[in-house]
Amino acid sequence: MPQVDVGPNEPLDRALRRFKKKIEREGILKAVSAKKHYEKPSVVKRRQARAAAKAMRKKVV
């Protein structure tokens, strides 16, 4: 679980922004949204294949 230490003079919104960035970098939000509903293994594979193809197209261009 990501943890952010708030300094004595640090505004709370800055600490919250750092916390949100840590969560995003670790992929926690994606994992939570993926587990929200059951997804058949074939659908998962299809989604991953599409994402890989999209990444390859983006990398080539």
N, CA, C and O atoms as CSV, one atom per row, in Angstrom:
chain,resi,resn,atom,element,x,y,z
A,1,MET,N,N,0.845,-1.178,0.000
A,1,MET,CA,C,0.000,0.000,0.000
A,1,MET,C,C,0.888,1.238,0.000
A,1,MET,O,O,1.774,1.357,0.847
A,2,PRO,N,N,0.673,2.148,-0.919
A,2,PRO,CA,C,1.485,3.362,-0.957
A,2,PRO,C,C,1.249,4.225,0.277
A,2,PRO,O,O,0.143,4.297,0.814
A,3,GLN,N,N,2.300,4.858,0.695
A,3,GLN,CA,C,2.219,5.692,1.878
A,3,GLN,C,C,2.923,7.007,1.592
A,3,GLN,O,O,3.973,7.026,0.951
A,4,VAL,N,N,2.346,8.111,2.068
A,4,VAL,CA,C,2.913,9.435,1.862
A,4,VAL,C,C,3.052,10.099,3.224
A,4,VAL,O,O,2.087,10.184,3.984
A,5,ASP,N,N,4.247,10.566,3.527
A,5,ASP,CA,C,4.468,11.294,4.767
A,5,ASP,C,C,4.240,12.779,4.511
A,5,ASP,O,O,4.808,13.354,3.582
A,6,VAL,N,N,3.406,13.388,5.342
A,6,VAL,CA,C,3.087,14.807,5.203
A,6,VAL,C,C,3.991,15.590,6.137
A,6,VAL,O,O,4.044,15.328,7.338
A,7,GLY,N,N,4.707,16.560,5.564
A,7,GLY,CA,C,5.588,17.402,6.360
A,7,GLY,C,C,4.792,18.347,7.242
A,7,GLY,O,O,3.596,18.540,7.025
A,8,PRO,N,N,5.444,18.939,8.235
A,8,PRO,CA,C,4.718,19.820,9.164
A,8,PRO,C,C,4.144,21.071,8.487
A,8,PRO,O,O,3.086,21.550,8.896
A,9,ASN,N,N,4.807,21.603,7.474
A,9,ASN,CA,C,4.324,22.813,6.809
A,9,ASN,C,C,3.809,22.534,5.406
A,9,ASN,O,O,3.576,23.464,4.634
A,10,GLU,N,N,3.630,21.270,5.072
A,10,GLU,CA,C,3.193,20.906,3.724
A,10,GLU,C,C,1.668,20.942,3.632
A,10,GLU,O,O,0.981,20.396,4.495
A,11,PRO,N,N,1.141,21.582,2.593
A,11,PRO,CA,C,-0.319,21.592,2.423
A,11,PRO,C,C,-0.846,20.183,2.139
A,11,PRO,O,O,-0.168,19.359,1.526
A,12,LEU,N,N,-2.051,19.935,2.593
A,12,LEU,CA,C,-2.648,18.615,2.437
A,12,LEU,C,C,-2.905,18.282,0.972
A,12,LEU,O,O,-2.784,17.124,0.573
A,13,ASP,N,N,-3.262,19.289,0.162
A,13,ASP,CA,C,-3.542,19.009,-1.248
A,13,ASP,C,C,-2.297,18.549,-1.991
A,13,ASP,O,O,-2.403,17.750,-2.922
A,14,ARG,N,N,-1.135,19.027,-1.610
A,14,ARG,CA,C,0.113,18.581,-2.243
A,14,ARG,C,C,0.411,17.122,-1.880
A,14,ARG,O,O,0.836,16.336,-2.726
A,15,ALA,N,N,0.182,16.777,-0.614
A,15,ALA,CA,C,0.390,15.392,-0.182
A,15,ALA,C,C,-0.612,14.464,-0.867
A,15,ALA,O,O,-0.268,13.344,-1.245
A,16,LEU,N,N,-1.844,14.928,-1.023
A,16,LEU,CA,C,-2.861,14.129,-1.699
A,16,LEU,C,C,-2.487,13.909,-3.155
A,16,LEU,O,O,-2.691,12.818,-3.688
A,17,ARG,N,N,-1.945,14.927,-3.804
A,17,ARG,CA,C,-1.512,14.805,-5.197
A,17,ARG,C,C,-0.388,13.776,-5.318
A,17,ARG,O,O,-0.384,12.966,-6.245
A,18,ARG,N,N,0.564,13.806,-4.384
A,18,ARG,CA,C,1.653,12.820,-4.407
A,18,ARG,C,C,1.115,11.410,-4.199
A,18,ARG,O,O,1.572,10.463,-4.839
A,19,PHE,N,N,0.130,11.274,-3.291
A,19,PHE,CA,C,-0.473,9.970,-3.030
A,19,PHE,C,C,-1.169,9.436,-4.276
A,19,PHE,O,O,-1.018,8.262,-4.616
A,20,LYS,N,N,-1.927,10.284,-4.956
A,20,LYS,CA,C,-2.625,9.864,-6.171
A,20,LYS,C,C,-1.642,9.435,-7.252
A,20,LYS,O,O,-1.894,8.467,-7.969
A,21,LYS,N,N,-0.524,10.147,-7.375
A,21,LYS,CA,C,0.482,9.781,-8.376
A,21,LYS,C,C,1.111,8.434,-8.043
A,21,LYS,O,O,1.364,7.631,-8.941
A,22,LYS,N,N,1.366,8.181,-6.765
A,22,LYS,CA,C,1.931,6.889,-6.368
A,22,LYS,C,C,0.973,5.752,-6.696
A,22,LYS,O,O,1.385,4.706,-7.199
A,23,ILE,N,N,-0.299,5.961,-6.412
A,23,ILE,CA,C,-1.306,4.940,-6.712
A,23,ILE,C,C,-1.360,4.681,-8.208
A,23,ILE,O,O,-1.432,3.531,-8.642
A,24,GLU,N,N,-1.325,5.748,-8.996
A,24,GLU,CA,C,-1.384,5.597,-10.449
A,24,GLU,C,C,-0.154,4.857,-10.976
A,24,GLU,O,O,-0.278,3.986,-11.837
A,25,ARG,N,N,1.028,5.197,-10.466
A,25,ARG,CA,C,2.261,4.543,-10.923
A,25,ARG,C,C,2.272,3.057,-10.589
A,25,ARG,O,O,2.776,2.247,-11.367
A,26,GLU,N,N,1.721,2.700,-9.443
A,26,GLU,CA,C,1.725,1.295,-9.036
A,26,GLU,C,C,0.606,0.491,-9.694
A,26,GLU,O,O,0.580,-0.735,-9.588
A,27,GLY,N,N,-0.310,1.167,-10.365
A,27,GLY,CA,C,-1.366,0.470,-11.087
A,27,GLY,C,C,-2.481,-0.070,-10.216
A,27,GLY,O,O,-3.178,-1.007,-10.606
A,28,ILE,N,N,-2.656,0.504,-9.055
A,28,ILE,CA,C,-3.672,0.011,-8.131
A,28,ILE,C,C,-5.076,0.283,-8.661
A,28,ILE,O,O,-5.954,-0.574,-8.552
A,29,LEU,N,N,-5.294,1.459,-9.231
A,29,LEU,CA,C,-6.627,1.795,-9.740
A,29,LEU,C,C,-7.031,0.884,-10.885
A,29,LEU,O,O,-8.192,0.487,-10.984
A,30,LYS,N,N,-6.086,0.550,-11.748
A,30,LYS,CA,C,-6.392,-0.357,-12.851
A,30,LYS,C,C,-6.745,-1.738,-12.320
A,30,LYS,O,O,-7.660,-2.388,-12.826
A,31,ALA,N,N,-6.023,-2.184,-11.303
A,31,ALA,CA,C,-6.297,-3.499,-10.729
A,31,ALA,C,C,-7.672,-3.534,-10.075
A,31,ALA,O,O,-8.398,-4.521,-10.194
A,32,VAL,N,N,-8.023,-2.468,-9.393
A,32,VAL,CA,C,-9.331,-2.414,-8.734
A,32,VAL,C,C,-10.443,-2.410,-9.772
A,32,VAL,O,O,-11.433,-3.127,-9.625
A,33,SER,N,N,-10.287,-1.610,-10.816
A,33,SER,CA,C,-11.341,-1.553,-11.826
A,33,SER,C,C,-11.426,-2.865,-12.603
A,33,SER,O,O,-12.507,-3.243,-13.054
A,34,ALA,N,N,-10.316,-3.556,-12.764
A,34,ALA,CA,C,-10.333,-4.840,-13.464
A,34,ALA,C,C,-11.043,-5.911,-12.633
A,34,ALA,O,O,-11.676,-6.806,-13.193
A,35,LYS,N,N,-10.946,-5.831,-11.337
A,35,LYS,CA,C,-11.571,-6.823,-10.457
A,35,LYS,C,C,-12.993,-6.447,-10.060
A,35,LYS,O,O,-13.633,-7.168,-9.294
A,36,LYS,N,N,-13.490,-5.335,-10.570
A,36,LYS,CA,C,-14.828,-4.880,-10.207
A,36,LYS,C,C,-15.897,-5.872,-10.660
A,36,LYS,O,O,-16.843,-6.157,-9.926
A,37,HIS,N,N,-15.737,-6.391,-11.872
A,37,HIS,CA,C,-16.658,-7.381,-12.419
A,37,HIS,C,C,-15.838,-8.552,-12.942
A,37,HIS,O,O,-14.678,-8.395,-13.322
A,38,TYR,N,N,-16.459,-9.729,-12.956
A,38,TYR,CA,C,-15.766,-10.896,-13.484
A,38,TYR,C,C,-15.610,-10.765,-14.988
A,38,TYR,O,O,-16.532,-10.361,-15.696
A,39,GLU,N,N,-14.430,-11.112,-15.454
A,39,GLU,CA,C,-14.138,-11.076,-16.880
A,39,GLU,C,C,-13.636,-12.456,-17.281
A,39,GLU,O,O,-12.707,-12.988,-16.673
A,40,LYS,N,N,-14.253,-13.028,-18.304
A,40,LYS,CA,C,-13.855,-14.358,-18.728
A,40,LYS,C,C,-12.403,-14.333,-19.189
A,40,LYS,O,O,-11.937,-13.318,-19.707
A,41,PRO,N,N,-11.677,-15.443,-19.006
A,41,PRO,CA,C,-10.276,-15.487,-19.426
A,41,PRO,C,C,-10.085,-15.157,-20.903
A,41,PRO,O,O,-9.094,-14.524,-21.268
A,42,SER,N,N,-11.012,-15.575,-21.750
A,42,SER,CA,C,-10.873,-15.273,-23.180
A,42,SER,C,C,-10.982,-13.771,-23.433
A,42,SER,O,O,-10.305,-13.238,-24.312
A,43,VAL,N,N,-11.824,-13.093,-22.672
A,43,VAL,CA,C,-11.977,-11.645,-22.819
A,43,VAL,C,C,-10.717,-10.936,-22.328
A,43,VAL,O,O,-10.281,-9.949,-22.920
A,44,VAL,N,N,-10.139,-11.444,-21.246
A,44,VAL,CA,C,-8.906,-10.859,-20.715
A,44,VAL,C,C,-7.790,-10.982,-21.745
A,44,VAL,O,O,-7.070,-10.017,-22.003
A,45,LYS,N,N,-7.646,-12.171,-22.336
A,45,LYS,CA,C,-6.604,-12.388,-23.345
A,45,LYS,C,C,-6.810,-11.482,-24.548
A,45,LYS,O,O,-5.854,-10.916,-25.078
A,46,ARG,N,N,-8.059,-11.345,-24.977
A,46,ARG,CA,C,-8.366,-10.501,-26.131
A,46,ARG,C,C,-8.014,-9.038,-25.839
A,46,ARG,O,O,-7.446,-8.349,-26.685
A,47,ARG,N,N,-8.358,-8.574,-24.633
A,47,ARG,CA,C,-8.059,-7.196,-24.247
A,47,ARG,C,C,-6.553,-6.963,-24.177
A,47,ARG,O,O,-6.060,-5.926,-24.621
A,48,GLN,N,N,-5.828,-7.926,-23.619
A,48,GLN,CA,C,-4.376,-7.799,-23.525
A,48,GLN,C,C,-3.731,-7.816,-24.898
A,48,GLN,O,O,-2.773,-7.081,-25.136
A,49,ALA,N,N,-4.237,-8.644,-25.810
A,49,ALA,CA,C,-3.692,-8.694,-27.169
A,49,ALA,C,C,-3.920,-7.371,-27.885
A,49,ALA,O,O,-3.036,-6.878,-28.586
A,50,ARG,N,N,-5.106,-6.797,-27.708
A,50,ARG,CA,C,-5.385,-5.498,-28.331
A,50,ARG,C,C,-4.480,-4.414,-27.760
A,50,ARG,O,O,-3.989,-3.559,-28.497
A,51,ALA,N,N,-4.260,-4.446,-26.456
A,51,ALA,CA,C,-3.395,-3.452,-25.826
A,51,ALA,C,C,-1.956,-3.598,-26.315
A,51,ALA,O,O,-1.270,-2.601,-26.542
A,52,ALA,N,N,-1.499,-4.840,-26.476
A,52,ALA,CA,C,-0.140,-5.072,-26.968
A,52,ALA,C,C,0.002,-4.585,-28.406
A,52,ALA,O,O,1.014,-3.981,-28.763
A,53,ALA,N,N,-1.010,-4.848,-29.231
A,53,ALA,CA,C,-0.968,-4.390,-30.623
A,53,ALA,C,C,-0.970,-2.869,-30.684
A,53,ALA,O,O,-0.267,-2.274,-31.501
A,54,LYS,N,N,-1.751,-2.248,-29.830
A,54,LYS,CA,C,-1.807,-0.783,-29.794
A,54,LYS,C,C,-0.456,-0.208,-29.366
A,54,LYS,O,O,-0.005,0.796,-29.917
A,55,ALA,N,N,0.186,-0.842,-28.385
A,55,ALA,CA,C,1.495,-0.382,-27.926
A,55,ALA,C,C,2.538,-0.533,-29.025
A,55,ALA,O,O,3.399,0.332,-29.190
A,56,MET,N,N,2.464,-1.631,-29.780
A,56,MET,CA,C,3.415,-1.830,-30.881
A,56,MET,C,C,3.220,-0.779,-31.968
A,56,MET,O,O,4.195,-0.238,-32.491
A,57,ARG,N,N,1.967,-0.486,-32.310
A,57,ARG,CA,C,1.693,0.551,-33.312
A,57,ARG,C,C,2.210,1.900,-32.838
A,57,ARG,O,O,2.781,2.663,-33.618
A,58,LYS,N,N,2.012,2.186,-31.578
A,58,LYS,CA,C,2.461,3.460,-31.015
A,58,LYS,C,C,3.987,3.538,-31.004
A,58,LYS,O,O,4.562,4.602,-31.232
A,59,LYS,N,N,4.638,2.407,-30.737
A,59,LYS,CA,C,6.094,2.366,-30.675
A,59,LYS,C,C,6.714,2.514,-32.062
A,59,LYS,O,O,7.768,3.133,-32.206
A,60,VAL,N,N,6.069,1.951,-33.078
A,60,VAL,CA,C,6.578,2.010,-34.445
A,60,VAL,C,C,6.469,3.429,-34.993
A,60,VAL,O,O,7.380,3.916,-35.662
A,61,VAL,N,N,5.370,4.075,-34.712
A,61,VAL,CA,C,5.130,5.425,-35.254
A,61,VAL,C,C,5.839,6.447,-34.467
A,61,VAL,O,O,5.753,7.635,-34.776
